[in-house]
């Protein structure tokens, strides 16, 4: 019967009948071994006889004459099928292993997708390796250029193959009232040619279109593929349509390809217009001729064969002509700043991956998060290796029989390795699905409010697939190799003897314990990082800001060129403020040039009476505000008086300063009566302001930074003729409820004053939350993975404790038979686990202290080597270890010694 089955298997090995024959053959083999053992044979002798009975297997296989490739594919499929069968036999272990891997691989793939998009992926343009960004003597710093400087560089013959300039801008589609902003770019006519981007529909614009007031076709615009689909309904007749931006009609001449998002990684655009149309949008406020307004990024394409060094040399040779033609006003900036402008050397840096402010802000944090998720994957691999070691130990009897039947050690190792491969494959598949969702969730976390929405191309490309495949292969090696080769070393005779089990189990237990030590060490690093960054975020989220953001709504008011002449804008803004102040649910309303944590700043040079001029040349911050501004924000008055409605143009010039201003420049002296002069020692110097009050310190640009020395002056006393306002912020304090409930009434009140004012609404609390987005992201990621590492460490300790108890079951039974109390048995088990936790915690603390230097810049309110944080992490890990070890220890203490002795 068996011989017939073997020959049938050889005949049908390429068909679906192969599986049934294999199962039937295995059934007869098991029956044959059982019959020998029932006849009184020892297990080893039974296995030997069975091996003789099936000695013709190899010969029959040879007779089949299968090709090597077919035999290999058949063996591989059989290994995978048996692996799936084995994993189904232990569903809990398999589920834990696959879930751990899915989380680890998914997290690594998600973070790598973001790293790839932000740091590694080249721009979707023609030959991106030939692109470079122009900078100054600090090549890693983002440098903005004025339009006159761009024109001078673009006109220099032979510098590069081509060059282009652009700047981010938000265009308003609404004609008045609440704004409908779209993300846009000002771009030079050479923008598309330099990048090598053609239009999907229509055409792109050229130098002929980049003229002041528009080219031969008038003002033109190119829209993005997303804008064409979402806003214009994928209209086939889009080319030639009119699009109104800030009240100006533009003709759409083209649509960009779907994969083109611009040259600024982290941002995308809806519409691009030529730089020359600035005169249409801004009117008399146009900045095309202003050498002091630096807002453009310049990119260039190298000529074929031109190197970066050659480009730098050519650029610096033309530098004197460019600098002299764009010399800023020495009376405004001072002689020292102008000399620095003339001598600071030009340089370039590679731009294959584009430009990115997001990269500068989040690059270091992303690499740190990448290191964290790699540690999580290592913890998961160590945990799975422990599970597979225990599983292989439980299968020693099965494996020894297979060795006795003639299976080679390589055959056993290959089979167990196939199980690891199946686990890794399942974890990778689920991980990829998790990565697609989690990467987008992380990008949403780092996205600012709509004004600064983050765009990253997270599509899976070859680099991401290669990374995921490499991670899958590495994890298979990490958790599969040792269990496979250790299990394949089973002896056909010794493994079946009870006296050999103790020595083998001891070696198995020792390996498992060392793996748990490594797992605890890695887990402690993650738990400590989670505690540190959680504490850092909590410190930022709860720090005293110097104002109360929750009841405040920030309304940005934009006066377009058609609303009023520059001199009339401030009175218009004040009338709008008065209209809002009269609303029933408004406690206070005031206008200001800068709002807190808005990333805006006003830092003109100042001179303070009684203070050496050199000491005031470090950054001193200022703001232009109306009366009621401190009340609207809840900033307390400390000394003197607040600004009042009487502090207008023509009245004595006054200012209020904060406490840090007093500490920095006056110490313990009385600041009241001292004066502040803006733009001192230049023809544009403003008359001195007398300090009449002191207010509490408040955050200015960054929640992380201490309050800087700050002065405040009435906005009505500023020279708005020299510096006309195009926009201003209105801060509104609500009497009750959420400030967003006031949006409709505020919109109606301001529209009643002037329907052409463009408005945006943003709660100040949301603005503050956006300012700590990076810290929130790091805290969330580390907290999640720290908790996961803690759970995996607990599972590892539980597995080792349970395995130790099962291995020492006879010993525990004897101890209890001799009078040992249950508490003593529990202490016996917990003592061993405590040793493992102590060793692992010691190693983890050492690694944490070493790694602290790499995260110091990301921590706020605590030392990166904070002892309290480390002690807390160790305590949490010890508690998890005690909890995980208690259940096996309790089970050991409740064992029936008589039952154990009878089993022995």
XYZ file of C-alpha atoms in Angstrom, residues 358-660:
303
model
C 9.378 71.874 5.777
C 12.569 69.852 5.345
C 14.508 72.256 7.527
C 11.849 72.150 10.216
C 11.055 68.448 10.307
C 14.091 66.724 8.793
C 15.858 66.083 12.109
C 12.641 65.076 13.874
C 11.760 62.591 11.125
C 15.166 60.920 11.314
C 14.753 60.621 15.076
C 11.292 59.085 14.633
C 12.800 56.718 12.056
C 15.301 55.543 14.664
C 12.437 54.973 17.117
C 10.405 52.808 14.749
C 13.527 50.792 13.876
C 13.926 50.071 17.595
C 10.278 49.014 17.742
C 10.870 46.600 14.882
C 13.910 45.165 16.664
C 11.842 44.666 19.822
C 9.166 42.900 17.775
C 11.781 40.687 16.095
C 13.300 39.707 19.442
C 9.843 38.891 20.785
C 8.987 36.746 17.766
C 12.356 34.978 17.945
C 11.519 34.041 21.530
C 8.095 32.790 20.509
C 9.557 30.682 17.705
C 12.254 29.283 19.976
C 9.590 28.165 22.438
C 7.493 26.768 19.601
C 10.462 24.870 18.177
C 11.205 23.456 21.635
C 7.646 22.189 21.888
C 8.099 20.441 18.518
C 11.347 18.659 19.387
C 9.620 15.296 19.514
C 8.170 15.833 16.038
C 11.496 17.061 14.663
C 13.457 14.173 16.177
C 11.142 11.687 14.489
C 11.683 13.439 11.149
C 15.440 13.243 11.627
C 15.118 9.543 12.466
C 13.127 9.095 9.269
C 16.020 10.507 7.227
C 15.308 14.231 7.033
C 18.520 16.242 6.855
C 19.253 19.082 9.242
C 19.147 21.471 6.305
C 15.678 20.143 5.460
C 14.429 20.923 8.982
C 16.063 24.338 9.019
C 14.527 25.110 5.636
C 11.092 24.109 6.868
C 11.295 26.273 9.991
C 12.800 29.094 7.986
C 9.827 28.860 5.605
C 7.546 29.413 8.592
C 9.509 32.561 9.415
C 9.198 33.642 5.793
C 5.427 33.173 5.847
C 5.192 35.178 9.084
C 7.297 37.948 7.587
C 5.271 37.956 4.377
C 1.970 38.210 6.236
C 3.339 40.958 8.502
C 4.729 42.869 5.520
C 1.434 42.711 3.629
C -0.544 44.010 6.588
C 2.229 46.519 7.308
C 1.987 48.004 3.804
C -1.742 48.457 4.233
C -1.186 50.111 7.617
C 1.606 52.299 6.202
C -0.632 53.735 3.468
C -3.056 55.000 6.119
C -0.623 55.973 8.883
C 1.721 57.986 6.642
C -1.179 60.206 5.605
C -2.326 60.473 9.211
C 1.160 61.659 10.210
C 1.183 64.255 7.436
C -2.168 65.535 8.710
C -0.574 65.896 12.134
C 2.216 68.118 10.824
C -0.105 70.141 8.581
C -0.659 73.645 9.747
C -3.983 75.452 9.387
C -5.141 75.846 5.768
C -2.728 78.723 5.201
C 0.185 76.319 5.553
C -1.265 72.948 4.524
C 1.425 70.324 3.939
C 1.558 68.382 0.691
C 3.798 65.346 0.276
C 3.734 62.803 -2.527
C 3.371 59.560 -0.539
C 2.872 57.253 -3.498
C 4.833 54.010 -3.232
C 7.770 54.109 -5.632
C 10.658 51.730 -6.259
C 12.667 53.098 -3.353
C 9.825 52.494 -0.864
C 9.199 48.990 -2.224
C 12.915 48.190 -2.031
C 13.024 49.464 1.537
C 9.998 47.382 2.546
C 11.426 44.282 0.853
C 14.747 44.819 2.614
C 12.987 45.226 5.968
C 10.985 42.049 5.357
C 14.138 40.091 4.469
C 16.012 41.498 7.451
C 13.223 40.659 9.874
C 13.104 37.101 8.528
C 16.816 36.752 9.202
C 16.580 38.402 12.624
C 13.839 36.267 14.115
C 13.981 33.197 11.903
C 17.593 32.139 11.564
C 18.471 31.280 15.158
C 15.275 29.314 15.939
C 15.527 27.425 12.635
C 19.128 26.298 12.999
C 18.823 25.626 16.724
C 15.761 23.457 16.170
C 17.411 21.684 13.247
C 20.196 20.552 15.601
C 17.905 18.090 17.337
C 19.325 14.588 17.781
C 17.192 11.614 16.643
C 17.803 9.654 19.856
C 18.610 12.147 22.609
C 15.634 14.300 21.908
C 13.371 11.352 22.645
C 14.935 10.658 26.017
C 13.546 12.380 29.069
C 16.979 12.788 30.633
C 18.138 14.759 27.630
C 15.275 17.221 27.832
C 16.561 19.030 30.880
C 19.935 19.941 29.359
C 18.366 20.942 26.061
C 15.676 22.960 27.793
C 18.298 24.703 29.907
C 20.164 25.816 26.814
C 16.888 26.852 25.202
C 15.895 28.809 28.296
C 19.248 30.580 28.457
C 18.919 31.799 24.859
C 15.349 32.964 25.527
C 16.434 34.836 28.643
C 19.186 36.706 26.819
C 16.732 37.636 24.088
C 14.399 39.018 26.750
C 17.269 41.024 28.248
C 17.870 42.603 24.824
C 14.150 43.241 24.459
C 13.942 44.935 27.859
C 16.947 47.137 27.058
C 15.451 48.289 23.757
C 12.028 48.742 25.322
C 13.459 50.902 28.075
C 15.028 53.206 25.498
C 11.628 53.598 23.820
C 9.724 54.058 27.069
C 12.255 56.641 28.256
C 11.966 58.491 24.930
C 8.173 58.417 25.152
C 8.267 59.787 28.694
C 10.806 62.469 27.759
C 8.961 63.746 24.689
C 5.600 63.444 26.411
C 6.912 65.577 29.238
C 8.404 68.029 26.751
C 5.094 68.394 24.909
C 3.172 68.747 28.178
C 5.547 71.524 29.246
C 4.939 73.371 25.990
C 1.191 72.803 25.982
C 0.800 74.051 29.553
C 3.404 76.804 29.694
C 2.284 80.317 30.504
C 2.023 82.187 27.209
C 1.398 85.619 28.678
C -2.029 85.714 27.017
C -5.248 83.672 26.967
C -5.798 82.077 23.544
C -9.064 80.164 24.106
C -11.595 83.036 23.980
C -9.802 84.907 21.167
C -10.575 84.880 17.445
C -8.034 86.314 14.991
C -9.573 88.025 11.959
C -7.128 88.913 9.197
C -8.310 91.870 7.109
C -6.835 92.377 3.630
C -7.225 95.674 1.789
C -6.727 95.161 -1.936
C -5.505 97.936 -4.181
C -9.085 98.798 -5.211
C -10.363 99.226 -1.636
C -8.639 102.479 -0.790
C -5.468 104.437 -1.275
C -2.748 103.454 1.232
C -3.298 106.482 3.477
C -6.955 105.556 3.959
C -6.448 101.896 4.892
C -5.671 102.361 8.588
C -8.801 104.485 9.196
C -10.777 101.812 7.350
C -9.351 99.073 9.605
C -10.181 101.160 12.682
C -13.791 101.596 11.547
C -14.047 97.849 11.081
C -12.698 97.352 14.598
C -15.256 99.764 16.031
C -18.054 97.905 14.229
C -16.940 94.584 15.695
C -16.500 96.076 19.192
C -20.181 97.086 19.150
C -21.364 93.466 18.731
C -23.201 92.125 21.820
C -21.040 89.025 22.462
C -17.704 90.773 21.906
C -15.811 91.633 25.092
C -12.962 93.491 23.369
C -11.578 94.007 19.862
C -8.267 95.502 18.797
C -6.001 95.558 15.766
C -2.303 94.745 15.554
C 0.403 94.408 12.962
C 1.627 91.058 14.413
C -0.331 88.420 16.309
C 1.389 86.008 18.704
C 2.897 82.770 17.295
C 1.913 83.753 13.761
C 5.552 83.467 12.589
C 5.438 87.141 11.725
C 7.861 89.571 13.352
C 8.596 93.289 13.417
C 12.228 93.992 14.329
C 13.315 97.477 13.244
C 16.511 98.879 14.719
C 15.942 100.901 17.899
C 17.803 103.301 20.139
C 16.897 103.574 23.852
C 17.703 106.619 25.914
C 20.302 105.920 28.569
C 21.357 102.611 26.968
C 24.530 102.299 24.829
C 23.529 102.089 21.182
C 25.560 98.894 20.591
C 23.533 97.009 23.219
C 20.269 97.577 21.371
C 21.452 96.167 18.037
C 20.592 92.612 18.997
C 17.045 91.676 18.001
C 14.444 93.736 19.826
C 10.881 92.879 18.848
C 8.072 95.340 18.367
C 4.399 95.516 17.510
C 1.922 98.122 16.373
C -1.353 97.829 18.272
C -4.524 99.711 19.051
C -5.943 100.421 22.493
C -7.638 97.392 24.069
C -5.149 94.915 22.611
C -3.776 93.771 25.989
C -7.307 93.411 27.365
C -8.361 91.362 24.332
C -5.478 88.940 24.857
C -5.538 88.970 28.650
C -1.980 90.275 29.073
C -1.702 92.033 32.466
C -0.493 95.583 33.013
C 2.408 95.599 35.506
C 3.311 99.287 35.843
C 2.331 102.671 34.414
C -0.650 102.901 32.082
C -2.111 101.110 29.112
C -2.524 102.613 25.650
C -5.779 104.542 25.280
C -7.963 105.889 22.501
C -6.288 109.298 22.965
C -2.932 107.897 21.737
C -3.459 108.884 18.116
C -1.544 110.651 15.411
C -0.629 114.136 16.573
C -0.725 113.203 20.279
C 2.509 112.734 22.291
C 4.227 109.582 21.035
C 4.139 106.787 23.610
C 5.071 103.119 23.960
C 4.552 100.216 26.340
C 7.287 97.624 26.968
C 7.287 94.156 28.493
C 9.113 92.995 31.618
C 11.908 91.314 29.652
